[in-house]
Tab-separated table of C-alpha atoms and ligand atoms in Angstrom:
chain	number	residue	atom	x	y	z
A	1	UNK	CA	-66.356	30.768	-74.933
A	2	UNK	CA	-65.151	29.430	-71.709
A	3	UNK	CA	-63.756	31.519	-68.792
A	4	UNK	CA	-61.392	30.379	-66.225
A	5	UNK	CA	-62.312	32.655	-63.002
A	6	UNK	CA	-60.149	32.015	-59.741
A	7	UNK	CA	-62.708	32.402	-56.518
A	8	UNK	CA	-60.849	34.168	-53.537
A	9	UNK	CA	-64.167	34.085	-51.086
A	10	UNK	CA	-62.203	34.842	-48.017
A	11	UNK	CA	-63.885	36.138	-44.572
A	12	UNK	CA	-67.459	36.026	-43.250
A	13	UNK	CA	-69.946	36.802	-45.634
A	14	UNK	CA	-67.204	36.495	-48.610
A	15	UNK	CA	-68.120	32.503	-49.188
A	16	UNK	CA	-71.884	33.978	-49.581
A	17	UNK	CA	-71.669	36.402	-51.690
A	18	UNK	CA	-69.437	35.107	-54.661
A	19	UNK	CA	-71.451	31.957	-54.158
A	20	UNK	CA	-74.400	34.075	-55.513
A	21	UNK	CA	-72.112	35.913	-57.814
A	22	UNK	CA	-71.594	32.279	-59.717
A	23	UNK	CA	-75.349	31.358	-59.898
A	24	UNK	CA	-75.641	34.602	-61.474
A	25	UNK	CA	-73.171	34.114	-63.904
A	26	UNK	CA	-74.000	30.513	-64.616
A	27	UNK	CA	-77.773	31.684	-65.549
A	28	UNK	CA	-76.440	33.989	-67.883
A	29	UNK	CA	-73.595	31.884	-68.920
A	30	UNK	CA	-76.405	29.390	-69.722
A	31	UNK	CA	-78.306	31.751	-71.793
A	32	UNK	CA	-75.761	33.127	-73.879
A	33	UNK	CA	-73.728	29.722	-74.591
A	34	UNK	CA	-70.945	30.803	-72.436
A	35	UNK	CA	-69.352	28.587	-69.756
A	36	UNK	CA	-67.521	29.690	-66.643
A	37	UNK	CA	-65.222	27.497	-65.080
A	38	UNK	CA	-63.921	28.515	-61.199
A	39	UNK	CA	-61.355	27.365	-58.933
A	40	UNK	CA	-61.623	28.718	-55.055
A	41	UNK	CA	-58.606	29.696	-53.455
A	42	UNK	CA	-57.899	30.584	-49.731
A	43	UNK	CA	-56.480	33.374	-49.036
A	44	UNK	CA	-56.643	36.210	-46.224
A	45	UNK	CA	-58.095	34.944	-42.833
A	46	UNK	CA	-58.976	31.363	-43.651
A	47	UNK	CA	-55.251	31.183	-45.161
A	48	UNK	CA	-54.192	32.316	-41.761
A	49	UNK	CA	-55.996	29.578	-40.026
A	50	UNK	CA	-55.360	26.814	-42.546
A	51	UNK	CA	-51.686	27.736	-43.269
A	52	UNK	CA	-50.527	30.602	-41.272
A	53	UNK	CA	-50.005	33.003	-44.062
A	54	UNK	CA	-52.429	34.813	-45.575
A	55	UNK	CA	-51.147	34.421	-49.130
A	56	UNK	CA	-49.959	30.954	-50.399
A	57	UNK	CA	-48.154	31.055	-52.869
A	58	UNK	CA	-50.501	27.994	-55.136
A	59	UNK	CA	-54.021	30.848	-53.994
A	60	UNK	CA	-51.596	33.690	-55.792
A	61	UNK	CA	-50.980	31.284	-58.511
A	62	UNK	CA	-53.803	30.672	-59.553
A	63	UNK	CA	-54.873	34.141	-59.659
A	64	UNK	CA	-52.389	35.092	-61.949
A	65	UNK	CA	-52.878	31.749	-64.314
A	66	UNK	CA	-56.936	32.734	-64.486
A	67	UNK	CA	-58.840	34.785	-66.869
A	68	UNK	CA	-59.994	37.287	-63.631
A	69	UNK	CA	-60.086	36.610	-60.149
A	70	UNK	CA	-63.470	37.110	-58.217
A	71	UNK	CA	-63.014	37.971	-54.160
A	72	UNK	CA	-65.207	38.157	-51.468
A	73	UNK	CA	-63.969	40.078	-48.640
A	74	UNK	CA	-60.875	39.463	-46.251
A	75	UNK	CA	-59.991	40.448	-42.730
A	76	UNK	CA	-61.913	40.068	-39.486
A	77	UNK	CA	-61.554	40.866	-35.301
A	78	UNK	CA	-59.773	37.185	-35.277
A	79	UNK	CA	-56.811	38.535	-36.755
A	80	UNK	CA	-56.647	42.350	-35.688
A	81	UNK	CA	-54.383	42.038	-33.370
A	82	UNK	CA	-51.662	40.100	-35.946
A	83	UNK	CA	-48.390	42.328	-37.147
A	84	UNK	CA	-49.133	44.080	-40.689
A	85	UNK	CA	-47.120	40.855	-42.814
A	86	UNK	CA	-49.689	38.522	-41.021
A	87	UNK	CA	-52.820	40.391	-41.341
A	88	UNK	CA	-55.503	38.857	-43.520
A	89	UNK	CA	-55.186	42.270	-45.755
A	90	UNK	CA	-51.587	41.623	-47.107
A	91	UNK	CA	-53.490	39.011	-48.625
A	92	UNK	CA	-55.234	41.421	-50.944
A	93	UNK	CA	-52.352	44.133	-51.226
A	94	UNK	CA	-50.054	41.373	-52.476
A	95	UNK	CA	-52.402	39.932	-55.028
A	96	UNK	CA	-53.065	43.632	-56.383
A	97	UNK	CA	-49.440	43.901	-56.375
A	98	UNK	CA	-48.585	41.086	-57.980
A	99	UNK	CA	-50.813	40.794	-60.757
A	100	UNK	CA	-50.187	44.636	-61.395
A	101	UNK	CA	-53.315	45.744	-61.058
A	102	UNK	CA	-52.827	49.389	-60.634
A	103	UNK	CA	-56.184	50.463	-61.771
A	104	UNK	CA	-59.811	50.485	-59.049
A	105	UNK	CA	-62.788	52.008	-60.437
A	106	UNK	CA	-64.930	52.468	-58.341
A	107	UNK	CA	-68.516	53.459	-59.747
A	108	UNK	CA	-70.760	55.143	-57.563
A	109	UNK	CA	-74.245	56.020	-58.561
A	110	UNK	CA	-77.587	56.958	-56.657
A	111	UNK	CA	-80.330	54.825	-57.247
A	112	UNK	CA	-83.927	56.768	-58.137
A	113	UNK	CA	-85.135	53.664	-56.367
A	114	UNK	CA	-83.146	53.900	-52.897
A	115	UNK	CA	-82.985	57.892	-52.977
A	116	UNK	CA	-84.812	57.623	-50.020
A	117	UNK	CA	-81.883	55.527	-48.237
A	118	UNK	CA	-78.825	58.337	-48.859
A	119	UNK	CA	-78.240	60.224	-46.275
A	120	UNK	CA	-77.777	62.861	-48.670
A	121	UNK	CA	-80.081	66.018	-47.967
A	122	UNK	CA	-83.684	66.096	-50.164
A	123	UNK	CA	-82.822	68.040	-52.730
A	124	UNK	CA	-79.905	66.852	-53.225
A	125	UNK	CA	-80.358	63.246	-53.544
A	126	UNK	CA	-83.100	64.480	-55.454
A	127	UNK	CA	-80.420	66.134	-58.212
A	128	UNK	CA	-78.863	62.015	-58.511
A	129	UNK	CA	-75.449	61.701	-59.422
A	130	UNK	CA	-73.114	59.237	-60.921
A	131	UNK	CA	-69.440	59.118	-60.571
A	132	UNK	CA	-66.439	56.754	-61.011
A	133	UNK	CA	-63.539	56.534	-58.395
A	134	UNK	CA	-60.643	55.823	-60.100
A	135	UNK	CA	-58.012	54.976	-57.368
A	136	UNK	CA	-54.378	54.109	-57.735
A	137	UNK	CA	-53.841	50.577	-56.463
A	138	UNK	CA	-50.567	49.351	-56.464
A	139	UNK	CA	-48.196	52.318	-55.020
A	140	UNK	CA	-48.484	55.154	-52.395
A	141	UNK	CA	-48.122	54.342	-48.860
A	142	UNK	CA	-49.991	51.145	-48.882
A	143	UNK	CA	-46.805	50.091	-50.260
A	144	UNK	CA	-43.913	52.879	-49.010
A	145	UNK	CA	-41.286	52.224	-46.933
A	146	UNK	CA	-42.281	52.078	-43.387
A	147	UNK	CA	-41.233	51.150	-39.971
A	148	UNK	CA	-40.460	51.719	-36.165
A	149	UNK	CA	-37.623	53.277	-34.525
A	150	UNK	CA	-36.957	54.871	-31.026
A	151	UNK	CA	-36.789	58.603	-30.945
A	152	UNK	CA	-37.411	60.818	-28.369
A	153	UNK	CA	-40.579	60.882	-27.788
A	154	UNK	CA	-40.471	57.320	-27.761
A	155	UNK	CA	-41.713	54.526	-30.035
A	156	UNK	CA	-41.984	55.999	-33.564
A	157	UNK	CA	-43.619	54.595	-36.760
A	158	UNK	CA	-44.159	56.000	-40.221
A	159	UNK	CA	-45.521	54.924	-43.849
A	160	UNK	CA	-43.965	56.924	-46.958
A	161	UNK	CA	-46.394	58.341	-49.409
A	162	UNK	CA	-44.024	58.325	-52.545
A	163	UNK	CA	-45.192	58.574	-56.639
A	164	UNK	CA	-43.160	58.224	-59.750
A	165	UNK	CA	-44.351	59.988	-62.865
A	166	UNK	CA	-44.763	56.770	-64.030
A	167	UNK	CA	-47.395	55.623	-61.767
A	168	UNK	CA	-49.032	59.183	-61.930
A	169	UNK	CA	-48.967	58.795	-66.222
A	170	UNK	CA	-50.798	55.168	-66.427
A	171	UNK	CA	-53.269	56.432	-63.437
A	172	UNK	CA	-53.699	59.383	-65.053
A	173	UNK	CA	-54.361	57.544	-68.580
A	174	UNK	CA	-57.072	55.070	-67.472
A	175	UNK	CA	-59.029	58.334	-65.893
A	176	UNK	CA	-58.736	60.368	-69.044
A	177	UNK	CA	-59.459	57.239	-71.368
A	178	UNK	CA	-62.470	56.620	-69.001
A	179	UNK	CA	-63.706	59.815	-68.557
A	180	UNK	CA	-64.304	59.458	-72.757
A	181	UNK	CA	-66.606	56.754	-72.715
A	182	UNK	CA	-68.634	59.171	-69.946
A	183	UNK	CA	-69.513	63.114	-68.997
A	184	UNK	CA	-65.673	63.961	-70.252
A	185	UNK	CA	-64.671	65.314	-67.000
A	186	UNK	CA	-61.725	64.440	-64.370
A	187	UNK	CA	-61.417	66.161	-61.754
A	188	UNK	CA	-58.088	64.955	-59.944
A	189	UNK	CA	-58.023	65.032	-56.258
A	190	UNK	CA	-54.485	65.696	-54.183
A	191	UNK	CA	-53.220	67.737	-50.908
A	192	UNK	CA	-50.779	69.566	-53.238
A	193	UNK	CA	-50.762	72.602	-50.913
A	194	UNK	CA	-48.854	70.273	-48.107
A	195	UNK	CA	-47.649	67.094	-49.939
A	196	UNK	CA	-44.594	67.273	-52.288
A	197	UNK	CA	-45.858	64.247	-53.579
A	198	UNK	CA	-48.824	65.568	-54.598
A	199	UNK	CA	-47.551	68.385	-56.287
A	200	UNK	CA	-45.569	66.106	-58.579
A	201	UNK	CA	-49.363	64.068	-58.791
A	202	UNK	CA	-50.884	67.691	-59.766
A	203	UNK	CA	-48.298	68.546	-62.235
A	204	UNK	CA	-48.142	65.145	-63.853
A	205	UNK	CA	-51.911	64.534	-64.408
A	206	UNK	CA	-51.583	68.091	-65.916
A	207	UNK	CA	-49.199	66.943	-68.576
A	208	UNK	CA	-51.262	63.946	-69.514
A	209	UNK	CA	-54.395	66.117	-69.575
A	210	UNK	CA	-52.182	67.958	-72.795
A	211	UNK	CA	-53.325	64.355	-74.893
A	212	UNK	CA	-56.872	64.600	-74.027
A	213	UNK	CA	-58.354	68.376	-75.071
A	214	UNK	CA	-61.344	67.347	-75.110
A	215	UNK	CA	-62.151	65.872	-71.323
A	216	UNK	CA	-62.193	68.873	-68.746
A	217	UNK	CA	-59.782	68.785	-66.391
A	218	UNK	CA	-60.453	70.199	-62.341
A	219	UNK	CA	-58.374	70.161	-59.372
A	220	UNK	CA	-59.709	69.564	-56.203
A	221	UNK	CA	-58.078	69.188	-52.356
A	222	UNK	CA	-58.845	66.526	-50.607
A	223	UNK	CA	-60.600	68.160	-47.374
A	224	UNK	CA	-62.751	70.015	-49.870
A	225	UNK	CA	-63.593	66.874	-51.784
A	226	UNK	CA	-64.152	65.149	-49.182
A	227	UNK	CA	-67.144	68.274	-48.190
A	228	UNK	CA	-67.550	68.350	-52.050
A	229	UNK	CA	-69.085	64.923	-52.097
A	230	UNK	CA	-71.579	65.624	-49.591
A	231	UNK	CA	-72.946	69.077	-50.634
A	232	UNK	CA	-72.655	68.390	-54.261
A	233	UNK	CA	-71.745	64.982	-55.654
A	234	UNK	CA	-73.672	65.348	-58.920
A	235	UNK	CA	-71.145	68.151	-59.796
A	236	UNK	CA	-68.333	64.556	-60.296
A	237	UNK	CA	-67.993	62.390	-63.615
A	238	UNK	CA	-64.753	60.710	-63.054
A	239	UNK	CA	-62.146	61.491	-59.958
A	240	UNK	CA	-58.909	60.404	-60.337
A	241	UNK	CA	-56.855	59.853	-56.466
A	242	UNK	CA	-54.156	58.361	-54.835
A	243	UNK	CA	-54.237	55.251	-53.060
A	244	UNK	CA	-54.953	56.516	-49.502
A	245	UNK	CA	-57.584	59.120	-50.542
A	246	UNK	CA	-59.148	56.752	-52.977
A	247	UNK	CA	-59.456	54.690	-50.048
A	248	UNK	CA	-60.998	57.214	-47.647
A	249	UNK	CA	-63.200	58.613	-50.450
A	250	UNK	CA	-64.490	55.364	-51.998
A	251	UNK	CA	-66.317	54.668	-48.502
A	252	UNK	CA	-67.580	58.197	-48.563
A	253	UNK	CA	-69.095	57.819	-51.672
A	254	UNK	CA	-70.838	54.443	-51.202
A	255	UNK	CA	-72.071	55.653	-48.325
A	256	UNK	CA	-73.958	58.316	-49.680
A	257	UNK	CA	-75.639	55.532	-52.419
A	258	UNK	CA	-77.466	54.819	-49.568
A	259	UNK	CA	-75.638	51.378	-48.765
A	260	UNK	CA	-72.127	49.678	-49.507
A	261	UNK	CA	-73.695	46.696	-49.926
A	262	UNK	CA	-73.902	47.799	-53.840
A	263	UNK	CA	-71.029	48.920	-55.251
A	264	UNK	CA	-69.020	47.146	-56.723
A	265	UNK	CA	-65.543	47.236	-57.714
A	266	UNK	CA	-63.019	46.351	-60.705
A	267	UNK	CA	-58.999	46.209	-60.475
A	268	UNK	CA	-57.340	46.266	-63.502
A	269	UNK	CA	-53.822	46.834	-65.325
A	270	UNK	CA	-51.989	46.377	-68.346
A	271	UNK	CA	-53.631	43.372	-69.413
A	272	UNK	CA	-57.397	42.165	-69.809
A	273	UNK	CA	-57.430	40.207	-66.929
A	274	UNK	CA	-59.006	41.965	-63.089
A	275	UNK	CA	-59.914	41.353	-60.485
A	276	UNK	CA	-63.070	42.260	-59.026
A	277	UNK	CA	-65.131	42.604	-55.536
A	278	UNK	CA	-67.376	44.546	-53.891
A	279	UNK	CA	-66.458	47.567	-52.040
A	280	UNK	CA	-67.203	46.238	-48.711
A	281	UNK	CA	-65.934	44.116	-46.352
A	282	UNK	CA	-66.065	40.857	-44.582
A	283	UNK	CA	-68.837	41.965	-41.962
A	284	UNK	CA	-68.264	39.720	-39.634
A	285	UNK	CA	-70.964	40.585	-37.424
A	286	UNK	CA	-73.593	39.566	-39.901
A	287	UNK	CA	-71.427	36.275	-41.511
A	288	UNK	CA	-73.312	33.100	-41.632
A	289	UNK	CA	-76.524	34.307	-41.130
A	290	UNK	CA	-78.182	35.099	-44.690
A	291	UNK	CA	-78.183	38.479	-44.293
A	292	UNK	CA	-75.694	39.726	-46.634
A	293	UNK	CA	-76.798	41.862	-49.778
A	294	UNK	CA	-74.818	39.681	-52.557
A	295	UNK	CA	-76.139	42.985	-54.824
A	296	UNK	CA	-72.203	44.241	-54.876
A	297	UNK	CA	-70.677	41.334	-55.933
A	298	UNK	CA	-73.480	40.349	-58.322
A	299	UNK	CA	-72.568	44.159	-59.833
A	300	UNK	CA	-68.953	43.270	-59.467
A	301	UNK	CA	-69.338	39.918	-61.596
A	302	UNK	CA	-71.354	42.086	-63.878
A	303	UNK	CA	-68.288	44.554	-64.519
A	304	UNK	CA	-65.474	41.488	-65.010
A	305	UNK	CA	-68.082	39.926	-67.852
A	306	UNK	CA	-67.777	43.563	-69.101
A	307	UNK	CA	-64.331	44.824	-68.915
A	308	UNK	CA	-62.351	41.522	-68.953
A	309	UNK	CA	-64.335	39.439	-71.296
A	310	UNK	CA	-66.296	42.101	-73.348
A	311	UNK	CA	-69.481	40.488	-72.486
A	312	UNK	CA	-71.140	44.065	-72.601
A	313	UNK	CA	-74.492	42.440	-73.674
A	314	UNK	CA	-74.691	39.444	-70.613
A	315	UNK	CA	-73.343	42.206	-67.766
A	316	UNK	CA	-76.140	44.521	-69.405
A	317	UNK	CA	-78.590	41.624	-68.461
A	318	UNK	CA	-77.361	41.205	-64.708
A	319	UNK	CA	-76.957	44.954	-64.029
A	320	UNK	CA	-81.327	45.118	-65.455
A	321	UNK	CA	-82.243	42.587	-63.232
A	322	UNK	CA	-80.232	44.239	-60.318
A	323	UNK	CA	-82.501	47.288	-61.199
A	324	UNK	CA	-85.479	45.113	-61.409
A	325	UNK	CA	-85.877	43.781	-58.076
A	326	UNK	CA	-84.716	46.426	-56.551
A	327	UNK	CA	-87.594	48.426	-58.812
A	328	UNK	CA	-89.748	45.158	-57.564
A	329	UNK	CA	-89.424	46.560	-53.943
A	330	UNK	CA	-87.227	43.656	-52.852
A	331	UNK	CA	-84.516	45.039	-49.959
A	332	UNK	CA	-82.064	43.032	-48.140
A	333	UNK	CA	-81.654	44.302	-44.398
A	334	UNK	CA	-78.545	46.990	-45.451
A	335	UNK	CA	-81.197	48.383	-47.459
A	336	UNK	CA	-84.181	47.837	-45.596
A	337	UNK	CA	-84.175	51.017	-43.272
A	338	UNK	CA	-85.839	49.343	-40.724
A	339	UNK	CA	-88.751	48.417	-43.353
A	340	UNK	CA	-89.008	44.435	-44.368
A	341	UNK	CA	-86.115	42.562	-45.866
A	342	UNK	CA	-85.501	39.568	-47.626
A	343	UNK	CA	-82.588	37.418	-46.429
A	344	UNK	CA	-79.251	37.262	-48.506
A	345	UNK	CA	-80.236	34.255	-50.662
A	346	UNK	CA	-83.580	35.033	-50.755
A	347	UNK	CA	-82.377	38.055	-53.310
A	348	UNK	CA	-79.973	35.739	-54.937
A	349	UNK	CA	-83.205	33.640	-56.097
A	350	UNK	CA	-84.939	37.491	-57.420
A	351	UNK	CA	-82.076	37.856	-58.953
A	352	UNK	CA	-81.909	34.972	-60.841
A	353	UNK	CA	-85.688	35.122	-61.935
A	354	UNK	CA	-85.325	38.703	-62.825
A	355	UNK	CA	-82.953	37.033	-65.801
B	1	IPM	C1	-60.550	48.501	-49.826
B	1	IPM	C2	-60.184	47.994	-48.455
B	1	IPM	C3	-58.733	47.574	-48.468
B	1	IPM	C4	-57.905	48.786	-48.816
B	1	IPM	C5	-58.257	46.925	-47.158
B	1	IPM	C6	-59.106	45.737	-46.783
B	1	IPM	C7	-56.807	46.545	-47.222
B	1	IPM	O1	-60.460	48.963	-47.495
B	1	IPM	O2	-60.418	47.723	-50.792
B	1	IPM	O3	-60.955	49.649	-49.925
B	1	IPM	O4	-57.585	49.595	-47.935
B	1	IPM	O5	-57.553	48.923	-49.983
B	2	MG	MG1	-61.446	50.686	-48.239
């Protein structure tokens, strides 16, 4: 078969680490007969520079007219200081917007191998764990009304947290049709002791928790979850969250994998088609200089073979080989802890022996 993948590389060490990502996938495109084809888009800071948007419209296009969309990372201090339309980031909010992709999982899992790097305590790290993020994408108040008025305290600004049963449902759904294919448990994580809106969340993942007897269903406040996740992550199978707290959480819980230069991400919605990076971002600091870990989006190519093109046996092979150099000893500096470290493409080449 051949796969039509649109490239959005972006900022700093984006352009390195989907370039790995396709050698990747070419070796094991090459081995299994399959062929990927890729067209690179701008989009998010270089868009800015190039044509002064961060989105134009011919990147978005060809998102939507590809089979899945592979990104880098966006955003950088270049463009801080822009107003919220012009910032490198609407880039990626209006490409999850408009290809509807309502759905992030976000799979975070300790490593035997880097238990050593979490900054979990000993026994605990020692217990492992392995849970999925599932984080509503395309609604909350990443995409509420907001704005800036005068009051009297002065200049005022808000963003509107607001969910429709109908976003809660399909949210809801992917969790509980996930949580099947793992441990069978949800737990769903709100602040429905001060938000309205996440009492109507509570109530509504409730209802679609009637469908699905057999998954265990918990509640579980933010602030808690947030403490949750750092006294006893192994206790999670799949969490189910808001935009904003999916957010917040996601970074907790790579961080406690030891590095978020792993995880990798998938967006998805109604249809087979994603879009899929790593969890982290455009690290500027380190851009350019071959010392990005290319390990997340490697993962994240992994999970698009898997999800979007059923490929379960070729993302099987890149996700062993992940574990195999990492078995091998082989650390990038994010991983390093101070010990050696290979440089960025220097783990790109394990990687592709490992297959
Ligand atoms: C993420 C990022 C983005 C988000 C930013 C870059 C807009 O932090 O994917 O987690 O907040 O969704
Ligand atoms: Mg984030």
């Amino acid at each position: 078969m051949k796969y039509n993948i649109t490239l959005v590389p972006g900022d700093g060490i984006g352009p390195e680490i989907v370039d790995a990502a396709c050698q990747v996938m070419d070796k094991v495109g090459e081995q299994s007969g399959h062929s990927f084809h890729y067209t690179s888009v701008l989009a998010g800071g270089c868009a800015l520079d190039k044509y002064g948007i961060p989105l134009p419209e011919d990147s978005l296009k060809a998102c939507l007219d590809s089979d899945s969309v592979l990104l880098g990372a966006v955003g950088g201090p270049k463009w801080e200081t822009l107003p919220g339309h012009l910032r490198p980031e609407r880039a990626l909010l209006n490409i999850r917007k408009e290809m509807g992709l309502f759905a992030n999982l976000r799979p975070a899992k300790l490593m035997s191998v880097l238990r050593e790097a979490s900054p979990l305590r000993e026994d605990t790290a020692k217990k492992g764990f392995d849970l999925l993020i599932v984080r509503e994408l395309t609604g909350g108040m990443y995409f509420g009304k907001s704005g800036r008025y005068q009051s009297e305290g002065g200049e005022t600004a808000f963003d509107t947290e607001a969910y429709s049963v109908h976003e809660i449902t399909r949210i809801a759904k992917v969790a509980f049709e996930t949580a099947r294919t793992r441990r069978s448990q949800v737990t769903s994580i709100d602040k429905a002791n001060v938000l309205e809106s996440s009492r109507l969340w509570r109530e509504t993942v409730h209802k679609v928790a009637e469908d699905y007897p057999d998954v265990t269903l918990k509640d579980m406040l933010v602030d808690n979850a947030a403490m949750q996740l750092v006294q006893n992550p192994a206790q999670f199978d799949v969490i189910v969250t808001s935009n904003i707290f999916g957010d917040i959480l996601s970074d907790e819980a790579s961080q406690l994998t030891g590095s978020i230069g792993l995880l990798p991400s998938a967006s998805l919605g109604e249809t087979k088609r994603g879009m899929y990076e790593p969890i982290h971002g455009s690290a500027p600091d380190i851009s350019g200089q071959d010392l990005a870990n290319p390990i997340a989006t490697v993962l994240s190519a992994a999970m698009m073979l898997r999800l979007s093109f059923g490929l379960s046996e070729e993302a099987d092979r890149i996700e062993n080989a992940v574990d195999k150099v990492l078995q091998q000893g082989l650390r990038t500096r994010d991983i390093a802890w101070g010990g050696p470290y290979i440089k960025g493409s220097e783990m790109t080449k394990a990687l592709l022996s490992a297959l």
